[in-house]
Amino acid sequence: MTQSWQIGDIKITQINEFAVEVGELDGLIAEATPDAVKAVPWLYPDYANENGQTLWSVHSFVIDTGSSVVLVDPACGNHKDLPLIPAWGGLDTPYLKRLEEAGYAPKQIDYVAITHLHLDHVGWNTVLDGDRWVPTFPNARYTFVQDEFEYHRGLTEGATVTEDLGHAVTYNGADPDIHKQTRLVFEQSIQPCVDAGLVDLVPQNHTICDGVRYTSTPGHTKSHSSLTIESGGQTGFITGDFVHHPIQAAQPTWSSRGDWNRELSSERRVEFMESVADTDVLVFGTHFAGHSVGRIVRDGDAYEFAAV
Ligand SMILES: [Zn+2]
């Protein structure tokens, strides 16, 4: 079932790609042990199971302002080579059919916005046409934050990485070579859009269209950006992987093992939770399973994610 929310005059719709298999991301947030997860009762049943395992989703959000349609974080895509997380590669999901059923044909997408250039946020940028990768959204401007784009392009050329992607080696047959994976992401999901002349490299905090802007939230990647949506006095915030899992409301200092800079990620999350706690800001969780949209409410010294 397609779910939508309203921020003033702006409509936001979730497009699901897949639910992450239970156990696949165990250990990604090192502190989130089964006992620690079970100590946060409001995580159950959408965000954790009775064994204390965290639950995750891969999906996108479509922002429809009435005059522009922005697709945020187009997931893993079909038929991609993803040696870093093999289970997410070679997919064949009806994501584009779901997008159409929600009222958005590929040609209607005006902008593609990307919180960061990881494999599960850029996949539907392109589709296979025979044996060639071509842009999925021919009328869209693919707006990438320039610093984020250049950092990842640097990885394709062998730049040093600080991310600890050790969790990936626990996946069946995974190849933890981040340089190789980033090269594949560029070849299959980024470069075809550049070659078609559809890419705009934009500064941090760039306004994409009226009511929709990037908001710098570094930490998960060097220049990770979330999305802020404002209309009619209301505010929405699409997290990207800045808030990776709802448990980070209860424990904002817990970072993901895949974060580029865990201290920075933690600091910015603490600031964020404090700034939105007990306000009307609607938070859209990019990997939140089940009810992915809600508000941050104060819960003693920490916070709770209260789904709407
Ligand atoms: Zn992600």
PDB file of C-alpha atoms and ligand atoms in Angstrom:
ATOM      1  CA  MET A   1       0.000   0.000   0.000  1.00  0.00           C
ATOM      2  CA  THR A   2       1.303   3.429  -0.944  1.00  0.00           C
ATOM      3  CA  GLN A   3       1.495   5.906   1.904  1.00  0.00           C
ATOM      4  CA  SER A   4       1.484   9.692   1.580  1.00  0.00           C
ATOM      5  CA  TRP A   5       1.861  12.597   3.957  1.00  0.00           C
ATOM      6  CA  GLN A   6       1.246  16.314   3.619  1.00  0.00           C
ATOM      7  CA  ILE A   7       3.590  19.186   4.533  1.00  0.00           C
ATOM      8  CA  GLY A   8       1.417  22.264   3.880  1.00  0.00           C
ATOM      9  CA  ASP A   9       0.687  22.105   0.131  1.00  0.00           C
ATOM     10  CA  ILE A  10       3.457  19.556  -0.523  1.00  0.00           C
ATOM     11  CA  LYS A  11       2.643  15.855  -0.793  1.00  0.00           C
ATOM     12  CA  ILE A  12       5.256  13.237   0.083  1.00  0.00           C
ATOM     13  CA  THR A  13       4.822   9.604  -0.968  1.00  0.00           C
ATOM     14  CA  GLN A  14       6.879   6.562   0.001  1.00  0.00           C
ATOM     15  CA  ILE A  15       7.925   4.177  -2.770  1.00  0.00           C
ATOM     16  CA  ASN A  16       9.110   0.847  -1.372  1.00  0.00           C
ATOM     17  CA  GLU A  17      11.864  -1.190  -2.905  1.00  0.00           C
ATOM     18  CA  PHE A  18      12.278  -4.038  -0.381  1.00  0.00           C
ATOM     19  CA  ALA A  19      12.276  -4.934   3.306  1.00  0.00           C
ATOM     20  CA  VAL A  20      15.797  -5.862   4.397  1.00  0.00           C
ATOM     21  CA  GLU A  21      16.015  -9.518   5.391  1.00  0.00           C
ATOM     22  CA  VAL A  22      16.011  -9.891   9.187  1.00  0.00           C
ATOM     23  CA  GLY A  23      19.554 -10.279  10.483  1.00  0.00           C
ATOM     24  CA  GLU A  24      21.251  -8.836   7.397  1.00  0.00           C
ATOM     25  CA  LEU A  25      22.204  -5.583   9.166  1.00  0.00           C
ATOM     26  CA  ASP A  26      22.745  -7.037  12.650  1.00  0.00           C
ATOM     27  CA  GLY A  27      25.806  -5.359  14.143  1.00  0.00           C
ATOM     28  CA  LEU A  28      25.746  -2.348  11.795  1.00  0.00           C
ATOM     29  CA  ILE A  29      25.163  -0.182  14.884  1.00  0.00           C
ATOM     30  CA  ALA A  30      27.614  -1.937  17.199  1.00  0.00           C
ATOM     31  CA  GLU A  31      25.981  -0.851  20.471  1.00  0.00           C
ATOM     32  CA  ALA A  32      22.541  -2.068  19.359  1.00  0.00           C
ATOM     33  CA  THR A  33      22.925  -5.543  20.839  1.00  0.00           C
ATOM     34  CA  PRO A  34      19.748  -7.618  21.327  1.00  0.00           C
ATOM     35  CA  ASP A  35      19.597  -6.632  25.017  1.00  0.00           C
ATOM     36  CA  ALA A  36      20.064  -2.937  24.216  1.00  0.00           C
ATOM     37  CA  VAL A  37      17.359  -3.114  21.550  1.00  0.00           C
ATOM     38  CA  LYS A  38      14.928  -4.908  23.871  1.00  0.00           C
ATOM     39  CA  ALA A  39      15.436  -2.098  26.426  1.00  0.00           C
ATOM     40  CA  VAL A  40      13.655   0.330  24.053  1.00  0.00           C
ATOM     41  CA  PRO A  41      10.030  -0.861  24.114  1.00  0.00           C
ATOM     42  CA  TRP A  42       8.680   1.590  21.544  1.00  0.00           C
ATOM     43  CA  LEU A  43      10.875   0.022  18.835  1.00  0.00           C
ATOM     44  CA  TYR A  44       8.537  -2.983  18.783  1.00  0.00           C
ATOM     45  CA  PRO A  45       6.964  -4.112  16.436  1.00  0.00           C
ATOM     46  CA  ASP A  46       7.957  -1.949  13.438  1.00  0.00           C
ATOM     47  CA  TYR A  47      11.650  -1.250  14.119  1.00  0.00           C
ATOM     48  CA  ALA A  48      12.771  -4.360  16.025  1.00  0.00           C
ATOM     49  CA  ASN A  49      11.590  -7.935  16.558  1.00  0.00           C
ATOM     50  CA  GLU A  50      11.136  -9.908  19.768  1.00  0.00           C
ATOM     51  CA  ASN A  51      14.697 -11.287  19.446  1.00  0.00           C
ATOM     52  CA  GLY A  52      16.093  -7.767  19.726  1.00  0.00           C
ATOM     53  CA  GLN A  53      17.108  -7.592  16.051  1.00  0.00           C
ATOM     54  CA  THR A  54      16.727  -4.264  14.274  1.00  0.00           C
ATOM     55  CA  LEU A  55      14.411  -4.073  11.226  1.00  0.00           C
ATOM     56  CA  TRP A  56      15.197  -1.997   8.130  1.00  0.00           C
ATOM     57  CA  SER A  57      13.672  -0.970   4.805  1.00  0.00           C
ATOM     58  CA  VAL A  58      14.968   0.312   1.479  1.00  0.00           C
ATOM     59  CA  HIS A  59      12.626   2.893  -0.054  1.00  0.00           C
ATOM     60  CA  SER A  60      12.433   6.336  -1.657  1.00  0.00           C
ATOM     61  CA  PHE A  61      10.291   9.392  -1.104  1.00  0.00           C
ATOM     62  CA  VAL A  62       8.619  11.448  -3.831  1.00  0.00           C
ATOM     63  CA  ILE A  63       8.106  15.128  -3.010  1.00  0.00           C
ATOM     64  CA  ASP A  64       5.315  16.691  -5.064  1.00  0.00           C
ATOM     65  CA  THR A  65       5.131  20.455  -4.622  1.00  0.00           C
ATOM     66  CA  GLY A  66       2.362  20.920  -7.187  1.00  0.00           C
ATOM     67  CA  SER A  67       4.776  22.481  -9.660  1.00  0.00           C
ATOM     68  CA  SER A  68       7.755  20.112  -9.309  1.00  0.00           C
ATOM     69  CA  VAL A  69       8.232  16.409  -8.562  1.00  0.00           C
ATOM     70  CA  VAL A  70      11.424  15.446  -6.697  1.00  0.00           C
ATOM     71  CA  LEU A  71      12.448  11.800  -6.257  1.00  0.00           C
ATOM     72  CA  VAL A  72      14.691  11.390  -3.212  1.00  0.00           C
ATOM     73  CA  ASP A  73      17.183   8.497  -2.955  1.00  0.00           C
ATOM     74  CA  PRO A  74      16.264   6.096  -5.736  1.00  0.00           C
ATOM     75  CA  ALA A  75      17.222   2.901  -3.835  1.00  0.00           C
ATOM     76  CA  CYS A  76      19.252  -0.044  -5.227  1.00  0.00           C
ATOM     77  CA  GLY A  77      17.805  -0.477  -8.719  1.00  0.00           C
ATOM     78  CA  ASN A  78      17.413  -3.627 -10.787  1.00  0.00           C
ATOM     79  CA  HIS A  79      20.228  -5.840 -12.115  1.00  0.00           C
ATOM     80  CA  LYS A  80      23.046  -3.854 -10.446  1.00  0.00           C
ATOM     81  CA  ASP A  81      26.420  -5.340  -9.509  1.00  0.00           C
ATOM     82  CA  LEU A  82      26.671  -4.850  -5.738  1.00  0.00           C
ATOM     83  CA  PRO A  83      29.552  -7.043  -4.494  1.00  0.00           C
ATOM     84  CA  LEU A  84      29.618  -5.097  -1.187  1.00  0.00           C
ATOM     85  CA  ILE A  85      26.100  -6.345  -0.312  1.00  0.00           C
ATOM     86  CA  PRO A  86      25.396  -9.161  -2.781  1.00  0.00           C
ATOM     87  CA  ALA A  87      21.825  -9.732  -1.544  1.00  0.00           C
ATOM     88  CA  TRP A  88      20.907  -6.229  -2.739  1.00  0.00           C
ATOM     89  CA  GLY A  89      22.401  -6.693  -6.210  1.00  0.00           C
ATOM     90  CA  GLY A  90      20.842  -8.371  -9.244  1.00  0.00           C
ATOM     91  CA  LEU A  91      17.351  -7.386  -8.086  1.00  0.00           C
ATOM     92  CA  ASP A  92      14.240  -7.504 -10.221  1.00  0.00           C
ATOM     93  CA  THR A  93      11.626  -5.542  -8.271  1.00  0.00           C
ATOM     94  CA  PRO A  94       8.500  -3.696  -9.542  1.00  0.00           C
ATOM     95  CA  TYR A  95       9.736  -0.388  -8.064  1.00  0.00           C
ATOM     96  CA  LEU A  96       8.954   1.608 -11.246  1.00  0.00           C
ATOM     97  CA  LYS A  97       5.476   0.072 -11.392  1.00  0.00           C
ATOM     98  CA  ARG A  98       4.943   1.163  -7.782  1.00  0.00           C
ATOM     99  CA  LEU A  99       6.122   4.653  -8.703  1.00  0.00           C
ATOM    100  CA  GLU A 100       3.640   4.755 -11.610  1.00  0.00           C
ATOM    101  CA  GLU A 101       0.838   3.427  -9.417  1.00  0.00           C
ATOM    102  CA  ALA A 102       1.566   6.263  -6.996  1.00  0.00           C
ATOM    103  CA  GLY A 103       0.924   8.624  -9.923  1.00  0.00           C
ATOM    104  CA  TYR A 104       4.450   9.282 -11.162  1.00  0.00           C
ATOM    105  CA  ALA A 105       5.671   8.048 -14.536  1.00  0.00           C
ATOM    106  CA  PRO A 106       9.468   8.283 -14.980  1.00  0.00           C
ATOM    107  CA  LYS A 107       9.087  11.143 -17.465  1.00  0.00           C
ATOM    108  CA  GLN A 108       7.230  13.215 -14.827  1.00  0.00           C
ATOM    109  CA  ILE A 109      10.172  13.320 -12.411  1.00  0.00           C
ATOM    110  CA  ASP A 110      11.660  16.842 -12.522  1.00  0.00           C
ATOM    111  CA  TYR A 111      14.513  16.357 -10.039  1.00  0.00           C
ATOM    112  CA  VAL A 112      16.399  13.447  -8.531  1.00  0.00           C
ATOM    113  CA  ALA A 113      17.885  14.343  -5.138  1.00  0.00           C
ATOM    114  CA  ILE A 114      20.471  12.111  -3.474  1.00  0.00           C
ATOM    115  CA  THR A 115      21.340  12.295   0.238  1.00  0.00           C
ATOM    116  CA  HIS A 116      24.632  10.508  -0.442  1.00  0.00           C
ATOM    117  CA  LEU A 117      26.202   8.370  -3.132  1.00  0.00           C
ATOM    118  CA  HIS A 118      25.950   4.932  -1.498  1.00  0.00           C
ATOM    119  CA  LEU A 119      24.720   2.014  -3.580  1.00  0.00           C
ATOM    120  CA  ASP A 120      21.247   1.854  -1.977  1.00  0.00           C
ATOM    121  CA  HIS A 121      20.505   5.539  -2.714  1.00  0.00           C
ATOM    122  CA  VAL A 122      21.344   5.891  -6.421  1.00  0.00           C
ATOM    123  CA  GLY A 123      20.340   2.608  -8.087  1.00  0.00           C
ATOM    124  CA  TRP A 124      17.200   3.684  -9.961  1.00  0.00           C
ATOM    125  CA  ASN A 125      19.088   6.612 -11.481  1.00  0.00           C
ATOM    126  CA  THR A 126      19.517   4.229 -14.412  1.00  0.00           C
ATOM    127  CA  VAL A 127      17.953   1.174 -16.016  1.00  0.00           C
ATOM    128  CA  LEU A 128      19.309  -1.332 -18.520  1.00  0.00           C
ATOM    129  CA  ASP A 129      18.484  -0.719 -22.173  1.00  0.00           C
ATOM    130  CA  GLY A 130      19.834  -3.878 -23.802  1.00  0.00           C
ATOM    131  CA  ASP A 131      23.313  -4.014 -22.284  1.00  0.00           C
ATOM    132  CA  ARG A 132      23.576  -0.242 -21.772  1.00  0.00           C
ATOM    133  CA  TRP A 133      22.744   1.734 -18.618  1.00  0.00           C
ATOM    134  CA  VAL A 134      20.534   4.730 -19.454  1.00  0.00           C
ATOM    135  CA  PRO A 135      18.912   7.393 -17.250  1.00  0.00           C
ATOM    136  CA  THR A 136      15.535   6.237 -15.908  1.00  0.00           C
ATOM    137  CA  PHE A 137      14.171   9.778 -15.640  1.00  0.00           C
ATOM    138  CA  PRO A 138      14.864  11.461 -19.001  1.00  0.00           C
ATOM    139  CA  ASN A 139      13.345  14.839 -18.056  1.00  0.00           C
ATOM    140  CA  ALA A 140      14.932  15.085 -14.610  1.00  0.00           C
ATOM    141  CA  ARG A 141      17.830  17.192 -13.414  1.00  0.00           C
ATOM    142  CA  TYR A 142      19.930  14.867 -11.281  1.00  0.00           C
ATOM    143  CA  THR A 143      21.095  17.250  -8.555  1.00  0.00           C
ATOM    144  CA  PHE A 144      24.126  15.911  -6.690  1.00  0.00           C
ATOM    145  CA  VAL A 145      25.883  17.854  -3.935  1.00  0.00           C
ATOM    146  CA  GLN A 146      29.255  18.590  -5.520  1.00  0.00           C
ATOM    147  CA  ASP A 147      31.437  17.750  -2.488  1.00  0.00           C
ATOM    148  CA  GLU A 148      29.661  14.421  -2.047  1.00  0.00           C
ATOM    149  CA  PHE A 149      30.015  13.632  -5.751  1.00  0.00           C
ATOM    150  CA  GLU A 150      33.707  14.491  -5.766  1.00  0.00           C
ATOM    151  CA  TYR A 151      34.511  12.519  -2.620  1.00  0.00           C
ATOM    152  CA  HIS A 152      33.015   9.381  -4.169  1.00  0.00           C
ATOM    153  CA  ARG A 153      34.603  10.043  -7.550  1.00  0.00           C
ATOM    154  CA  GLY A 154      37.894  10.189  -5.594  1.00  0.00           C
ATOM    155  CA  LEU A 155      37.144   6.703  -4.262  1.00  0.00           C
ATOM    156  CA  THR A 156      36.849   5.416  -7.816  1.00  0.00           C
ATOM    157  CA  GLU A 157      40.425   6.621  -8.270  1.00  0.00           C
ATOM    158  CA  GLY A 158      41.655   4.855  -5.120  1.00  0.00           C
ATOM    159  CA  ALA A 159      41.479   7.636  -2.472  1.00  0.00           C
ATOM    160  CA  THR A 160      41.901   6.476   1.129  1.00  0.00           C
ATOM    161  CA  VAL A 161      38.754   5.481   3.012  1.00  0.00           C
ATOM    162  CA  THR A 162      38.037   5.790   6.716  1.00  0.00           C
ATOM    163  CA  GLU A 163      34.702   3.949   6.717  1.00  0.00           C
ATOM    164  CA  ASP A 164      34.694   0.646   8.567  1.00  0.00           C
ATOM    165  CA  LEU A 165      32.788  -1.576   6.201  1.00  0.00           C
ATOM    166  CA  GLY A 166      33.805  -4.673   8.097  1.00  0.00           C
ATOM    167  CA  HIS A 167      30.177  -5.576   8.663  1.00  0.00           C
ATOM    168  CA  ALA A 168      29.890  -6.311   4.973  1.00  0.00           C
ATOM    169  CA  VAL A 169      32.260  -9.265   5.156  1.00  0.00           C
ATOM    170  CA  THR A 170      29.702 -11.106   7.253  1.00  0.00           C
ATOM    171  CA  TYR A 171      27.400 -11.218   4.235  1.00  0.00           C
ATOM    172  CA  ASN A 172      27.503 -14.316   2.136  1.00  0.00           C
ATOM    173  CA  GLY A 173      30.189 -13.942  -0.497  1.00  0.00           C
ATOM    174  CA  ALA A 174      30.590 -10.198   0.106  1.00  0.00           C
ATOM    175  CA  ASP A 175      33.576  -8.342  -1.314  1.00  0.00           C
ATOM    176  CA  PRO A 176      34.434  -5.467   1.106  1.00  0.00           C
ATOM    177  CA  ASP A 177      36.494  -3.576  -1.539  1.00  0.00           C
ATOM    178  CA  ILE A 178      34.891  -0.121  -1.316  1.00  0.00           C
ATOM    179  CA  HIS A 179      36.898   1.223  -4.271  1.00  0.00           C
ATOM    180  CA  LYS A 180      35.649  -1.520  -6.554  1.00  0.00           C
ATOM    181  CA  GLN A 181      32.056  -1.041  -5.372  1.00  0.00           C
ATOM    182  CA  THR A 182      32.218   2.726  -5.843  1.00  0.00           C
ATOM    183  CA  ARG A 183      33.615   2.272  -9.375  1.00  0.00           C
ATOM    184  CA  LEU A 184      30.675  -0.012 -10.191  1.00  0.00           C
ATOM    185  CA  VAL A 185      28.187   2.506  -8.726  1.00  0.00           C
ATOM    186  CA  PHE A 186      29.683   5.241 -10.905  1.00  0.00           C
ATOM    187  CA  GLU A 187      29.763   3.109 -14.048  1.00  0.00           C
ATOM    188  CA  GLN A 188      26.225   1.796 -13.708  1.00  0.00           C
ATOM    189  CA  SER A 189      24.279   4.482 -11.824  1.00  0.00           C
ATOM    190  CA  ILE A 190      26.051   7.863 -12.076  1.00  0.00           C
ATOM    191  CA  GLN A 191      28.158   8.239 -15.226  1.00  0.00           C
ATOM    192  CA  PRO A 192      25.298   7.461 -17.671  1.00  0.00           C
ATOM    193  CA  CYS A 193      23.406  10.466 -16.210  1.00  0.00           C
ATOM    194  CA  VAL A 194      26.522  12.657 -16.518  1.00  0.00           C
ATOM    195  CA  ASP A 195      27.015  11.515 -20.129  1.00  0.00           C
ATOM    196  CA  ALA A 196      23.383  12.351 -20.932  1.00  0.00           C
ATOM    197  CA  GLY A 197      23.937  15.915 -19.649  1.00  0.00           C
ATOM    198  CA  LEU A 198      21.358  15.516 -16.881  1.00  0.00           C
ATOM    199  CA  VAL A 199      23.590  16.130 -13.836  1.00  0.00           C
ATOM    200  CA  ASP A 200      23.845  19.409 -11.916  1.00  0.00           C
ATOM    201  CA  LEU A 201      26.551  19.560  -9.250  1.00  0.00           C
ATOM    202  CA  VAL A 202      25.198  21.884  -6.574  1.00  0.00           C
ATOM    203  CA  PRO A 203      26.581  23.469  -3.395  1.00  0.00           C
ATOM    204  CA  GLN A 204      25.647  22.237   0.075  1.00  0.00           C
ATOM    205  CA  ASN A 205      22.268  23.487   1.348  1.00  0.00           C
ATOM    206  CA  HIS A 206      21.166  24.121  -2.239  1.00  0.00           C
ATOM    207  CA  THR A 207      17.485  24.880  -2.837  1.00  0.00           C
ATOM    208  CA  ILE A 208      16.239  22.352  -5.394  1.00  0.00           C
ATOM    209  CA  CYS A 209      12.852  23.970  -5.975  1.00  0.00           C
ATOM    210  CA  ASP A 210      10.382  26.075  -4.039  1.00  0.00           C
ATOM    211  CA  GLY A 211       9.994  24.456  -0.576  1.00  0.00           C
ATOM    212  CA  VAL A 212      12.655  21.747  -1.020  1.00  0.00           C
ATOM    213  CA  ARG A 213      16.307  22.141  -0.061  1.00  0.00           C
ATOM    214  CA  TYR A 214      19.339  20.102   0.821  1.00  0.00           C
ATOM    215  CA  THR A 215      20.454  20.408   4.455  1.00  0.00           C
ATOM    216  CA  SER A 216      24.040  19.495   5.269  1.00  0.00           C
ATOM    217  CA  THR A 217      24.199  16.559   7.750  1.00  0.00           C
ATOM    218  CA  PRO A 218      27.769  15.226   7.450  1.00  0.00           C
ATOM    219  CA  GLY A 219      29.036  12.132   9.223  1.00  0.00           C
ATOM    220  CA  HIS A 220      27.593   9.093   7.474  1.00  0.00           C
ATOM    221  CA  THR A 221      29.486  10.309   4.422  1.00  0.00           C
ATOM    222  CA  LYS A 222      31.740  13.337   4.128  1.00  0.00           C
ATOM    223  CA  SER A 223      29.087  15.621   2.655  1.00  0.00           C
ATOM    224  CA  HIS A 224      25.889  13.756   3.411  1.00  0.00           C
ATOM    225  CA  SER A 225      22.779  15.920   3.059  1.00  0.00           C
ATOM    226  CA  SER A 226      19.267  15.455   4.316  1.00  0.00           C
ATOM    227  CA  LEU A 227      16.270  17.168   2.703  1.00  0.00           C
ATOM    228  CA  THR A 228      14.172  19.892   4.324  1.00  0.00           C
ATOM    229  CA  ILE A 229      10.641  20.469   3.036  1.00  0.00           C
ATOM    230  CA  GLU A 230       8.737  23.611   4.020  1.00  0.00           C
ATOM    231  CA  SER A 231       5.229  24.699   3.112  1.00  0.00           C
ATOM    232  CA  GLY A 232       2.397  26.533   4.832  1.00  0.00           C
ATOM    233  CA  GLY A 233       4.342  26.895   8.078  1.00  0.00           C
ATOM    234  CA  GLN A 234       4.997  23.135   8.312  1.00  0.00           C
ATOM    235  CA  THR A 235       8.366  21.387   8.060  1.00  0.00           C
ATOM    236  CA  GLY A 236       9.428  17.904   6.958  1.00  0.00           C
ATOM    237  CA  PHE A 237      12.891  16.370   7.116  1.00  0.00           C
ATOM    238  CA  ILE A 238      14.057  13.366   5.081  1.00  0.00           C
ATOM    239  CA  THR A 239      16.907  11.800   7.033  1.00  0.00           C
ATOM    240  CA  GLY A 240      18.902   9.839   4.461  1.00  0.00           C
ATOM    241  CA  ASP A 241      21.364   7.797   6.552  1.00  0.00           C
ATOM    242  CA  PHE A 242      22.010  10.683   8.983  1.00  0.00           C
ATOM    243  CA  VAL A 243      19.506   8.890  11.202  1.00  0.00           C
ATOM    244  CA  HIS A 244      19.999   5.315  10.081  1.00  0.00           C
ATOM    245  CA  HIS A 245      17.556   3.593  12.452  1.00  0.00           C
ATOM    246  CA  PRO A 246      14.893   4.884  14.910  1.00  0.00           C
ATOM    247  CA  ILE A 247      16.971   3.537  17.843  1.00  0.00           C
ATOM    248  CA  GLN A 248      19.203   6.582  17.250  1.00  0.00           C
ATOM    249  CA  ALA A 249      16.409   8.737  18.737  1.00  0.00           C
ATOM    250  CA  ALA A 250      16.785   6.775  22.000  1.00  0.00           C
ATOM    251  CA  GLN A 251      20.583   6.763  21.610  1.00  0.00           C
ATOM    252  CA  PRO A 252      21.648   9.657  19.344  1.00  0.00           C
ATOM    253  CA  THR A 253      25.358   9.034  20.012  1.00  0.00           C
ATOM    254  CA  TRP A 254      25.256   5.513  18.546  1.00  0.00           C
ATOM    255  CA  SER A 255      26.753   5.662  15.068  1.00  0.00           C
ATOM    256  CA  SER A 256      26.740   3.163  12.267  1.00  0.00           C
ATOM    257  CA  ARG A 257      29.885   1.139  11.521  1.00  0.00           C
ATOM    258  CA  GLY A 258      29.628   2.351   7.948  1.00  0.00           C
ATOM    259  CA  ASP A 259      29.818   6.024   8.963  1.00  0.00           C
ATOM    260  CA  TRP A 260      32.681   8.029   7.471  1.00  0.00           C
ATOM    261  CA  ASN A 261      33.126   9.920  10.762  1.00  0.00           C
ATOM    262  CA  ARG A 262      31.238   8.431  13.709  1.00  0.00           C
ATOM    263  CA  GLU A 263      32.003  11.298  16.121  1.00  0.00           C
ATOM    264  CA  LEU A 264      30.715  13.909  13.682  1.00  0.00           C
ATOM    265  CA  SER A 265      27.658  11.812  12.900  1.00  0.00           C
ATOM    266  CA  SER A 266      26.943  11.457  16.617  1.00  0.00           C
ATOM    267  CA  GLU A 267      27.446  15.166  17.404  1.00  0.00           C
ATOM    268  CA  ARG A 268      25.150  16.264  14.593  1.00  0.00           C
ATOM    269  CA  ARG A 269      22.469  13.757  15.606  1.00  0.00           C
ATOM    270  CA  VAL A 270      22.493  14.972  19.222  1.00  0.00           C
ATOM    271  CA  GLU A 271      22.029  18.556  17.957  1.00  0.00           C
ATOM    272  CA  PHE A 272      19.293  17.504  15.569  1.00  0.00           C
ATOM    273  CA  MET A 273      17.252  15.533  18.117  1.00  0.00           C
ATOM    274  CA  GLU A 274      17.409  18.463  20.532  1.00  0.00           C
ATOM    275  CA  SER A 275      16.366  20.940  17.818  1.00  0.00           C
ATOM    276  CA  VAL A 276      13.289  19.003  16.669  1.00  0.00           C
ATOM    277  CA  ALA A 277      12.169  17.406  19.960  1.00  0.00           C
ATOM    278  CA  ASP A 278       8.562  18.213  20.841  1.00  0.00           C
ATOM    279  CA  THR A 279       8.096  20.266  17.674  1.00  0.00           C
ATOM    280  CA  ASP A 280       5.776  19.565  14.733  1.00  0.00           C
ATOM    281  CA  VAL A 281       8.670  18.719  12.402  1.00  0.00           C
ATOM    282  CA  LEU A 282       7.803  15.497  10.566  1.00  0.00           C
ATOM    283  CA  VAL A 283      10.798  13.188  10.229  1.00  0.00           C
ATOM    284  CA  PHE A 284      10.867  10.838   7.215  1.00  0.00           C
ATOM    285  CA  GLY A 285      13.174   7.902   7.887  1.00  0.00           C
ATOM    286  CA  THR A 286      14.935   6.670   4.771  1.00  0.00           C
ATOM    287  CA  HIS A 287      15.610   3.181   6.182  1.00  0.00           C
ATOM    288  CA  PHE A 288      12.882   3.070   8.837  1.00  0.00           C
ATOM    289  CA  ALA A 289      10.772  -0.084   8.489  1.00  0.00           C
ATOM    290  CA  GLY A 290       6.987  -0.060   8.802  1.00  0.00           C
ATOM    291  CA  HIS A 291       5.759   3.370   9.897  1.00  0.00           C
ATOM    292  CA  SER A 292       8.687   5.436   8.630  1.00  0.00           C
ATOM    293  CA  VAL A 293       7.359   8.927   9.353  1.00  0.00           C
ATOM    294  CA  GLY A 294       6.910  10.560  12.740  1.00  0.00           C
ATOM    295  CA  ARG A 295       7.903  13.161  15.290  1.00  0.00           C
ATOM    296  CA  ILE A 296      10.696  13.253  17.834  1.00  0.00           C
ATOM    297  CA  VAL A 297       9.365  13.538  21.359  1.00  0.00           C
ATOM    298  CA  ARG A 298      11.300  13.919  24.549  1.00  0.00           C
ATOM    299  CA  ASP A 299      11.596  10.746  26.650  1.00  0.00           C
ATOM    300  CA  GLY A 300      13.464  11.537  29.868  1.00  0.00           C
ATOM    301  CA  ASP A 301      17.042  12.376  28.884  1.00  0.00           C
ATOM    302  CA  ALA A 302      16.594  10.950  25.397  1.00  0.00           C
ATOM    303  CA  TYR A 303      13.966  10.918  22.670  1.00  0.00           C
ATOM    304  CA  GLU A 304      11.374   8.687  21.150  1.00  0.00           C
ATOM    305  CA  PHE A 305      10.390   8.410  17.490  1.00  0.00           C
ATOM    306  CA  ALA A 306       6.593   8.640  17.518  1.00  0.00           C
ATOM    307  CA  ALA A 307       5.177   7.472  14.195  1.00  0.00           C
ATOM    308  CA  VAL A 308       2.190   9.345  12.774  1.00  0.00           C
TER     309      VAL A 308
HETATM  310 ZN    ZN B   1      21.517   3.607   3.060  1.00  0.00          ZN
END
